[in-house]
CSV table of C-alpha atoms and ligand atoms in Angstrom, one decimal:
chain,number,residue,atom,x,y,z
A,1,MET,CA,14.2,-15.7,28.3
A,2,SER,CA,16.2,-15.4,24.4
A,3,ASP,CA,16.0,-12.5,22.3
A,4,ILE,CA,14.2,-13.6,19.8
A,5,ALA,CA,11.3,-15.3,23.2
A,6,ASN,CA,11.7,-11.4,24.4
A,7,LEU,CA,10.9,-10.3,20.6
A,8,LEU,CA,7.5,-12.6,20.0
A,9,SER,CA,6.5,-12.0,23.8
A,10,LYS,CA,5.8,-8.6,22.9
A,11,LEU,CA,4.1,-9.0,19.3
A,12,SER,CA,2.2,-11.7,20.7
A,13,HIS,CA,1.3,-9.1,23.4
A,14,ASN,CA,0.4,-6.6,20.7
A,15,LYS,CA,-1.3,-8.4,18.2
A,16,GLN,CA,-4.2,-8.2,20.7
A,17,VAL,CA,-4.8,-4.4,20.6
A,18,TYR,CA,-3.8,-4.7,16.9
A,19,VAL,CA,-7.6,-2.9,15.5
A,20,GLY,CA,-5.8,-1.0,12.9
A,21,TYR,CA,-3.0,-0.3,9.9
A,22,PRO,CA,-3.6,-2.3,6.8
A,23,THR,CA,-1.6,-5.1,7.5
A,24,SER,CA,-2.7,-8.7,8.2
A,25,THR,CA,-1.4,-10.8,10.4
A,26,ASP,CA,-3.2,-14.0,9.1
A,27,PHE,CA,-0.9,-15.8,7.0
A,28,ASN,CA,1.3,-18.7,7.8
A,29,HIS,CA,4.9,-19.5,6.2
A,30,THR,CA,6.7,-22.5,7.8
A,31,ASN,CA,6.7,-24.2,5.0
A,32,CYS,CA,9.7,-21.6,3.6
A,33,ALA,CA,11.1,-21.6,6.9
A,34,GLU,CA,14.0,-23.6,5.4
A,35,LEU,CA,14.8,-20.5,3.4
A,36,LEU,CA,15.8,-18.6,5.8
A,37,ASN,CA,19.0,-20.3,6.1
A,38,GLN,CA,19.6,-19.7,2.0
A,39,HIS,CA,20.8,-16.9,0.6
A,40,LEU,CA,18.8,-15.3,-2.4
A,41,ASN,CA,19.2,-12.0,-3.9
A,42,ASN,CA,17.0,-11.0,-7.0
A,43,ILE,CA,19.8,-8.6,-8.8
A,44,GLY,CA,18.6,-7.2,-11.6
A,45,ASP,CA,16.1,-6.8,-14.0
A,46,PRO,CA,13.6,-11.1,-13.4
A,47,PHE,CA,12.6,-11.1,-16.9
A,48,LYS,CA,15.9,-11.1,-18.5
A,49,SER,CA,18.2,-13.5,-17.3
A,50,VAL,CA,18.5,-16.6,-14.7
A,51,SER,CA,20.6,-15.9,-11.9
A,52,CYS,CA,22.2,-18.7,-9.5
A,53,TYR,CA,21.0,-17.2,-6.0
A,54,SER,CA,17.5,-15.9,-7.4
A,55,SER,CA,13.7,-16.6,-6.7
A,56,PHE,CA,12.9,-14.9,-10.0
A,57,SER,CA,10.5,-17.7,-11.4
A,58,HIS,CA,8.8,-17.0,-8.3
A,59,GLU,CA,8.6,-12.6,-8.9
A,60,LYS,CA,7.4,-13.2,-12.1
A,61,ALA,CA,4.8,-15.8,-11.1
A,62,VAL,CA,3.7,-12.9,-8.9
A,63,ILE,CA,4.2,-9.8,-11.9
A,64,GLU,CA,2.1,-12.0,-14.3
A,65,PHE,CA,-0.8,-12.1,-11.4
A,66,PHE,CA,-1.1,-9.1,-10.7
A,67,MET,CA,-0.9,-8.1,-14.3
A,68,ARG,CA,-4.1,-10.9,-15.3
A,69,LEU,CA,-5.7,-8.6,-12.0
A,70,TYR,CA,-4.7,-5.4,-13.6
A,71,ARG,CA,-5.4,-6.4,-17.5
A,72,THR,CA,-2.6,-6.1,-18.8
A,73,ASN,CA,0.3,-8.3,-19.7
A,74,LEU,CA,4.3,-8.5,-20.2
A,75,ASP,CA,4.1,-7.4,-23.9
A,76,ARG,CA,2.6,-4.2,-22.5
A,77,SER,CA,4.0,-4.0,-19.4
A,78,TRP,CA,6.9,-4.9,-17.0
A,79,GLY,CA,7.3,-5.6,-12.9
A,80,TYR,CA,9.3,-6.0,-10.4
A,81,VAL,CA,8.7,-6.9,-6.0
A,82,ALA,CA,10.8,-3.3,-4.3
A,83,SER,CA,10.5,-3.3,-0.9
A,84,CYS,CA,8.1,-1.7,0.0
A,85,SER,CA,5.3,0.3,-1.7
A,86,THR,CA,7.4,3.5,-1.2
A,87,GLU,CA,9.9,2.7,-3.5
A,88,ALA,CA,7.6,1.3,-5.8
A,89,ILE,CA,6.4,4.4,-6.5
A,90,LEU,CA,9.6,6.5,-6.0
A,91,TYR,CA,10.0,4.0,-8.8
A,92,ALA,CA,7.3,5.1,-11.4
A,93,CYS,CA,7.9,8.7,-10.2
A,94,TRP,CA,11.2,8.6,-11.1
A,95,ARG,CA,11.0,6.8,-14.6
A,96,TYR,CA,8.1,9.2,-15.5
A,97,ARG,CA,10.6,12.1,-14.3
A,98,GLU,CA,13.4,11.0,-16.9
A,99,SER,CA,9.9,10.3,-19.8
A,100,ALA,CA,9.1,13.0,-19.2
A,101,SER,CA,9.8,16.8,-21.8
A,102,LYS,CA,9.3,18.9,-19.3
A,103,LYS,CA,10.1,20.3,-15.6
A,104,VAL,CA,7.7,18.4,-13.8
A,105,VAL,CA,5.4,18.7,-10.8
A,106,LEU,CA,4.3,15.8,-8.4
A,107,LEU,CA,0.8,16.2,-7.5
A,108,SER,CA,-1.2,14.1,-4.7
A,109,SER,CA,-3.9,15.1,-2.8
A,110,GLU,CA,-4.3,15.4,1.6
A,111,TYR,CA,-5.2,12.2,2.0
A,112,SER,CA,-3.0,10.7,-0.3
A,113,HIS,CA,0.3,8.6,2.0
A,114,TYR,CA,3.1,10.8,3.4
A,115,CYS,CA,6.0,9.2,0.5
A,116,SER,CA,4.5,11.4,-2.1
A,117,GLU,CA,6.0,14.8,-0.5
A,118,LYS,CA,9.6,12.3,0.6
A,119,ILE,CA,9.5,10.7,-3.4
A,120,ALA,CA,9.2,14.3,-5.0
A,121,ASN,CA,11.7,15.6,-2.7
A,122,VAL,CA,14.3,12.5,-3.0
A,123,LEU,CA,13.7,13.1,-7.1
A,124,GLY,CA,14.1,16.6,-6.6
A,125,ILE,CA,11.0,17.6,-8.1
A,126,HIS,CA,8.1,20.5,-6.9
A,127,HIS,CA,5.4,19.3,-5.0
A,128,GLN,CA,2.2,20.3,-4.9
A,129,VAL,CA,-0.6,19.6,-2.2
A,130,VAL,CA,-4.3,18.9,-4.3
A,131,ARG,CA,-7.4,19.9,-1.8
A,132,SER,CA,-9.3,16.4,-0.8
A,133,HIS,CA,-12.8,16.1,-0.2
A,134,LEU,CA,-14.2,15.4,2.9
A,135,ASN,CA,-14.2,12.0,2.5
A,136,GLY,CA,-10.5,11.5,1.4
A,137,CYS,CA,-11.3,11.4,-2.3
A,138,ILE,CA,-9.6,13.8,-4.7
A,139,ASN,CA,-11.3,17.4,-5.4
A,140,ILE,CA,-10.5,17.5,-8.9
A,141,ASP,CA,-12.2,20.9,-9.6
A,142,ALA,CA,-8.9,21.8,-7.1
A,143,LEU,CA,-6.7,20.0,-9.2
A,144,LYS,CA,-8.3,21.9,-12.3
A,145,GLN,CA,-7.2,25.2,-10.8
A,146,MET,CA,-4.5,23.8,-10.0
A,147,VAL,CA,-3.3,22.9,-13.3
A,148,THR,CA,-4.7,25.7,-15.4
A,149,LEU,CA,-2.6,28.1,-13.2
A,150,ASP,CA,1.4,26.4,-14.9
A,151,THR,CA,0.4,24.6,-17.6
A,152,ASP,CA,4.2,25.2,-18.9
A,153,CYS,CA,5.4,21.5,-17.0
A,154,ALA,CA,4.2,18.4,-16.9
A,155,TYR,CA,2.1,16.7,-14.0
A,156,ILE,CA,2.7,13.2,-12.4
A,157,LEU,CA,-0.1,12.7,-10.6
A,158,VAL,CA,0.2,10.2,-7.6
A,159,ALA,CA,-3.1,9.1,-7.3
A,160,THR,CA,-4.7,6.7,-4.5
A,161,MET,CA,-6.4,3.7,-4.4
A,162,GLY,CA,-7.3,3.2,-1.0
A,163,SER,CA,-5.7,5.9,1.2
A,164,THR,CA,-4.9,5.0,4.3
A,165,ILE,CA,-6.8,7.2,6.5
A,166,THR,CA,-10.4,6.6,4.7
A,167,SER,CA,-10.3,3.8,2.0
A,168,SER,CA,-10.9,6.3,0.0
A,169,LEU,CA,-10.6,5.9,-3.8
A,170,ASP,CA,-8.9,9.2,-6.3
A,171,ASP,CA,-11.4,9.6,-9.5
A,172,VAL,CA,-8.3,8.5,-12.3
A,173,ALA,CA,-10.8,9.1,-15.1
A,174,ALA,CA,-11.6,12.4,-14.1
A,175,ALA,CA,-8.7,13.2,-13.5
A,176,LYS,CA,-7.3,12.3,-16.8
A,177,ALA,CA,-9.9,14.1,-18.4
A,178,VAL,CA,-8.5,17.0,-16.6
A,179,PHE,CA,-4.9,16.8,-18.1
A,180,GLU,CA,-6.7,16.4,-21.2
A,181,GLN,CA,-8.9,19.0,-21.0
A,182,VAL,CA,-6.3,21.9,-20.3
A,183,GLN,CA,-3.7,19.8,-22.0
A,184,VAL,CA,-1.5,19.1,-19.8
A,185,GLU,CA,1.6,17.0,-20.7
A,186,HIS,CA,0.7,14.3,-17.0
A,187,PHE,CA,1.5,10.6,-16.1
A,188,ILE,CA,-0.8,9.1,-13.6
A,189,HIS,CA,0.3,6.6,-11.2
A,190,LEU,CA,-2.3,4.7,-8.9
A,191,ASP,CA,-1.1,3.9,-5.3
A,192,GLY,CA,-2.6,0.5,-4.5
A,193,ALA,CA,-0.9,-0.4,-1.4
A,194,PHE,CA,-3.3,-2.4,0.4
A,195,ASP,CA,-6.9,-1.2,-1.8
A,196,GLY,CA,-5.1,-2.2,-5.1
A,197,ALA,CA,-4.7,-5.9,-3.8
A,198,PHE,CA,-8.7,-6.7,-3.6
A,199,LEU,CA,-10.1,-4.2,-5.4
A,200,PRO,CA,-9.6,-4.8,-9.3
A,201,LEU,CA,-11.6,-8.4,-8.1
A,202,VAL,CA,-14.9,-6.4,-7.5
A,203,ASP,CA,-14.2,-3.1,-10.7
A,204,GLU,CA,-12.7,-2.7,-13.9
A,205,TYR,CA,-9.0,-1.5,-13.1
A,206,GLN,CA,-7.0,-2.0,-16.6
A,207,LEU,CA,-3.3,0.0,-16.8
A,208,GLY,CA,-2.3,1.5,-19.5
A,209,ARG,CA,-6.3,3.4,-19.2
A,210,ASN,CA,-6.1,5.9,-17.1
A,211,PHE,CA,-3.2,5.1,-15.2
A,212,THR,CA,0.2,3.6,-16.2
A,213,SER,CA,1.2,1.9,-13.4
A,214,VAL,CA,0.6,0.8,-10.5
A,215,ASN,CA,2.0,-0.7,-7.0
A,216,VAL,CA,0.5,-3.0,-4.1
A,217,SER,CA,1.9,-3.5,-0.9
A,218,GLY,CA,2.9,-7.2,-0.9
A,219,HIS,CA,2.5,-7.6,3.5
A,220,LYS,CA,-1.2,-5.4,4.1
A,221,PHE,CA,-4.1,-6.9,2.4
A,222,LEU,CA,-2.1,-9.9,1.8
A,223,GLY,CA,0.5,-10.4,4.9
A,224,ALA,CA,3.6,-10.9,5.1
A,225,PRO,CA,6.3,-11.3,7.9
A,226,VAL,CA,8.5,-8.4,6.0
A,227,PRO,CA,7.4,-6.1,3.7
A,228,SER,CA,6.6,-5.5,0.1
A,229,GLY,CA,5.8,-3.2,-2.4
A,230,LEU,CA,4.5,-4.4,-6.7
A,231,LEU,CA,5.1,-2.0,-8.8
A,232,LEU,CA,3.5,-2.5,-12.6
A,233,MET,CA,4.5,-0.1,-15.3
A,234,GLU,CA,3.9,0.4,-19.0
A,235,ARG,CA,6.8,-1.0,-20.7
A,236,ARG,CA,7.6,2.1,-22.9
A,237,PHE,CA,9.0,4.4,-19.7
A,238,VAL,CA,10.8,1.7,-18.5
A,239,SER,CA,14.9,1.6,-19.2
A,240,GLY,CA,18.1,-0.8,-17.4
A,241,GLU,CA,21.6,-0.8,-18.9
A,242,TYR,CA,23.4,-4.3,-19.3
A,243,VAL,CA,25.6,-4.5,-16.2
A,244,GLN,CA,29.0,-6.9,-17.1
A,245,TYR,CA,29.2,-7.7,-13.6
A,246,ILE,CA,26.1,-8.9,-12.4
A,247,ASN,CA,24.9,-10.1,-16.2
A,248,ASN,CA,22.0,-8.7,-16.6
A,249,ASP,CA,19.9,-4.7,-16.9
A,250,ASP,CA,20.6,-2.8,-13.8
A,251,VAL,CA,16.6,-1.4,-13.9
A,252,THR,CA,15.6,-1.0,-10.3
A,253,ILE,CA,16.2,1.4,-7.6
A,254,GLY,CA,17.4,-1.0,-5.4
A,255,GLY,CA,21.0,-3.2,-7.1
A,256,SER,CA,20.6,-6.2,-4.2
A,257,ARG,CA,16.8,-7.3,-4.0
A,258,ASN,CA,15.2,-8.9,-1.5
A,259,GLY,CA,14.8,-12.4,-3.2
A,260,LEU,CA,12.6,-13.7,-0.3
A,261,ALA,CA,9.5,-11.0,-0.7
A,262,PRO,CA,8.1,-12.6,-4.1
A,263,VAL,CA,8.4,-16.2,-2.3
A,264,LEU,CA,6.7,-15.2,0.3
A,265,MET,CA,4.1,-13.0,-1.9
A,266,TYR,CA,3.4,-16.5,-4.1
A,267,ASN,CA,3.0,-18.7,-1.2
A,268,THR,CA,0.5,-16.3,0.1
A,269,ILE,CA,-1.5,-16.2,-2.7
A,270,LYS,CA,-1.5,-19.2,-3.3
A,271,ALA,CA,-2.6,-20.3,0.3
A,272,LEU,CA,-5.4,-18.0,0.2
A,273,GLY,CA,-7.0,-19.7,-3.7
A,274,ALA,CA,-5.4,-16.6,-6.0
A,275,GLU,CA,-8.3,-14.3,-7.3
A,276,ALA,CA,-11.4,-16.3,-5.7
A,277,GLY,CA,-9.6,-16.8,-2.2
A,278,MET,CA,-8.7,-13.1,-2.6
A,279,LEU,CA,-12.2,-12.3,-2.8
A,280,ALA,CA,-13.3,-14.2,-0.3
A,281,LYS,CA,-11.0,-13.0,2.3
A,282,TYR,CA,-12.0,-9.6,1.2
A,283,GLN,CA,-16.0,-10.1,1.2
A,284,ALA,CA,-15.8,-11.6,4.8
A,285,CYS,CA,-13.7,-8.5,5.7
A,286,LEU,CA,-16.7,-6.0,3.8
A,287,ASP,CA,-19.3,-8.0,6.3
A,288,LYS,CA,-17.1,-7.4,9.5
A,289,ALA,CA,-16.7,-3.9,7.9
A,290,GLU,CA,-20.5,-3.2,7.9
A,291,LEU,CA,-21.4,-5.0,10.8
A,292,PHE,CA,-18.6,-3.8,13.3
A,293,LEU,CA,-19.8,-0.6,11.9
A,294,GLY,CA,-23.9,-1.2,12.7
A,295,ILE,CA,-22.1,-1.5,16.6
A,296,LEU,CA,-20.2,1.4,17.1
A,297,GLU,CA,-22.9,3.7,15.8
A,298,GLN,CA,-25.6,1.2,18.3
A,299,HIS,CA,-22.9,2.8,21.1
A,300,SER,CA,-23.6,6.0,19.6
A,301,ILE,CA,-19.7,6.2,18.3
A,302,LYS,CA,-19.1,9.0,15.5
A,303,CYS,CA,-18.3,6.8,12.4
A,304,TRP,CA,-18.3,5.7,9.4
A,305,LYS,CA,-16.9,4.5,6.3
A,306,ASN,CA,-16.8,4.8,2.8
A,307,ASP,CA,-18.6,2.8,0.0
A,308,LYS,CA,-15.4,-0.7,-0.8
A,309,ALA,CA,-14.0,-0.2,2.0
A,310,ILE,CA,-12.5,-2.4,4.8
A,311,THR,CA,-11.3,0.0,7.1
A,312,ILE,CA,-14.0,1.8,9.1
A,313,VAL,CA,-12.9,6.5,10.3
A,314,LEU,CA,-13.5,6.6,13.5
A,315,GLU,CA,-14.2,11.0,14.5
A,316,GLU,CA,-13.2,12.6,17.2
A,317,VAL,CA,-11.6,9.4,19.7
A,318,PRO,CA,-10.1,10.0,23.1
A,319,GLN,CA,-5.7,10.1,23.3
A,320,ALA,CA,-5.8,8.4,26.0
A,321,ILE,CA,-7.2,5.2,24.2
A,322,PHE,CA,-4.2,5.0,22.1
A,323,GLN,CA,-2.1,4.4,24.5
A,324,LYS,CA,-3.3,1.0,24.7
A,325,TRP,CA,-5.0,0.0,21.1
A,326,HIS,CA,-2.7,0.7,18.1
A,327,PHE,CA,-4.4,2.2,15.6
A,328,PRO,CA,-3.5,5.7,13.3
A,329,GLN,CA,-4.3,9.0,13.7
A,330,TYR,CA,-4.6,11.7,10.6
A,331,ARG,CA,-5.5,15.4,12.0
A,332,HIS,CA,-9.4,14.1,13.8
A,333,ARG,CA,-9.5,11.0,12.5
A,334,SER,CA,-8.3,7.4,13.1
A,335,THR,CA,-8.8,4.2,11.3
A,336,LEU,CA,-10.2,0.6,12.2
A,337,THR,CA,-9.0,-2.0,9.8
A,338,CYS,CA,-11.3,-4.8,9.4
A,339,LEU,CA,-8.9,-7.4,8.7
A,340,PRO,CA,-9.0,-11.4,10.1
A,341,LYS,CA,-6.9,-9.8,13.1
A,342,PHE,CA,-9.7,-7.8,14.2
A,343,THR,CA,-11.9,-9.6,16.2
A,344,HIS,CA,-15.5,-9.2,17.6
A,345,ALA,CA,-13.7,-9.4,21.0
A,346,MET,CA,-11.2,-7.2,20.3
A,347,LEU,CA,-14.3,-4.5,18.9
A,348,ASP,CA,-15.9,-5.3,22.4
A,349,ALA,CA,-13.2,-4.3,24.5
A,350,LEU,CA,-12.0,-1.1,22.8
A,351,ILE,CA,-16.1,0.0,22.8
A,352,THR,CA,-15.7,-0.3,25.9
A,353,ASP,CA,-12.5,1.7,26.2
A,354,ILE,CA,-14.4,4.6,24.4
A,355,LEU,CA,-17.0,5.0,26.1
A,356,ASN,CA,-14.8,5.1,29.4
A,357,PRO,CA,-11.9,6.0,29.0
A,358,ALA,CA,-10.6,6.9,32.5
A,359,ALA,CA,-11.0,3.6,33.2
A,360,ILE,CA,-8.5,1.6,30.9
A,361,SER,CA,-6.2,-0.8,32.2
A,362,MET,CA,-2.7,-0.2,31.0
A,363,SER,CA,-1.4,-3.3,32.3
A,364,ASP,CA,-3.0,-4.4,28.5
A,365,ALA,CA,-1.6,-1.1,26.9
A,366,LYS,CA,0.4,-2.5,23.6
A,367,ARG,CA,4.0,-2.9,24.6
A,368,PHE,CA,7.1,-1.5,22.7
A,369,ASP,CA,9.6,-2.9,24.7
A,370,TYR,CA,11.6,-5.8,24.9
A,371,GLN,CA,15.1,-6.4,25.8
A,372,VAL,CA,18.2,-8.3,24.2
A,373,GLU,CA,21.8,-8.5,25.2
A,374,PRO,CA,24.3,-6.5,24.2
A,375,LEU,CA,26.6,-7.4,21.9
B,1,PLP,C1,0.9,1.8,3.2
B,1,PLP,C2,1.3,3.0,2.5
B,1,PLP,C3,2.1,3.3,1.4
B,1,PLP,C4,3.5,3.0,2.0
B,1,PLP,O1,3.8,2.0,2.5
B,1,PLP,P1,5.1,1.2,2.1
B,1,PLP,O2,5.2,-0.4,2.3
B,1,PLP,O3,4.9,1.4,3.8
B,1,PLP,O4,6.2,1.6,1.9
B,1,PLP,C5,1.8,4.4,0.2
B,1,PLP,N1,0.7,3.9,0.2
B,1,PLP,C6,-0.7,3.6,1.1
B,1,PLP,C7,-2.2,4.2,0.6
B,1,PLP,C8,-0.5,2.8,2.0
B,1,PLP,O5,-1.6,2.6,2.5
């Protein structure tokens, strides 16, 4: 078999055991195939000037679509498609650090994504972890205690809109009220890597009200063959310098940027049917999550989910399960993601294994290795 066929066989095998992680696999980008034989580079600010090899028109359309979802517009806000959500969050925290009048401290909860710690490290700023409630939401009392202890700094809160493990939603309005009560300089970023693609369709999230920046991954709820992370931020925090060499502003973290990613995001949003189609996909996932939760409970498997979540949290799953099935673990918890990729047949097989892990057939186990010829 060719190297590509080997890789494809690994991927198609693993899809059968891919019951967790927030990445959709129900997309088809065959109509973009010819782009693989073209060079694309979205270097610079998509809104500044046109460029010979960019897909800025796609990028701008995606940004404006999400601006509509987050009830903002180009006058007040700006955005770009970063390489992943981590980069988008890093970008927001970087701009906040530059805007702050004091030494900044980054705050995030126990259930926030692991990238917060790394971002603080890259930016050379202090990171403090705020306690979470058992369901994963940030503990507002703990936040208040922490902030009250040191009022001589500016705080960046990376609040989570759908934590990776429990899909918990941090209460940004309450967090903002805390900062205002204590009277400290503060900046609030909303990390919506997964849930941020659908929650604004069911609840009101307005950029500029309780948060001033947000990120959404292109490869999670939406689905794409390569990762990407959309960033939206209030314009007042954004700045870049004109660079003659690229005839555009250097305003993003990377120089050269993936020009295929915005086309793929545009393509997926369009194929789903924009807001109405994305809402229908979410509703179908939510129905499935509620159905699957009931089935797991009927088998006396310890599980629960947050209200709007399409992820189910399992408590204390036997370790043997993870040799075969592909889903994330954090402390004693693990997470099933009720995207279209997770079928009823997969749930039945998973339940059989959880109830009798000794009988797991390793021939079905997830496959990591495949062969390529050395170059
Ligand atoms: C996946 C995820 C991230 C990081 O996204 P990358 O695209 O992998 O960098 C950040 N926050 C949350 C809540 C996530 O689920």
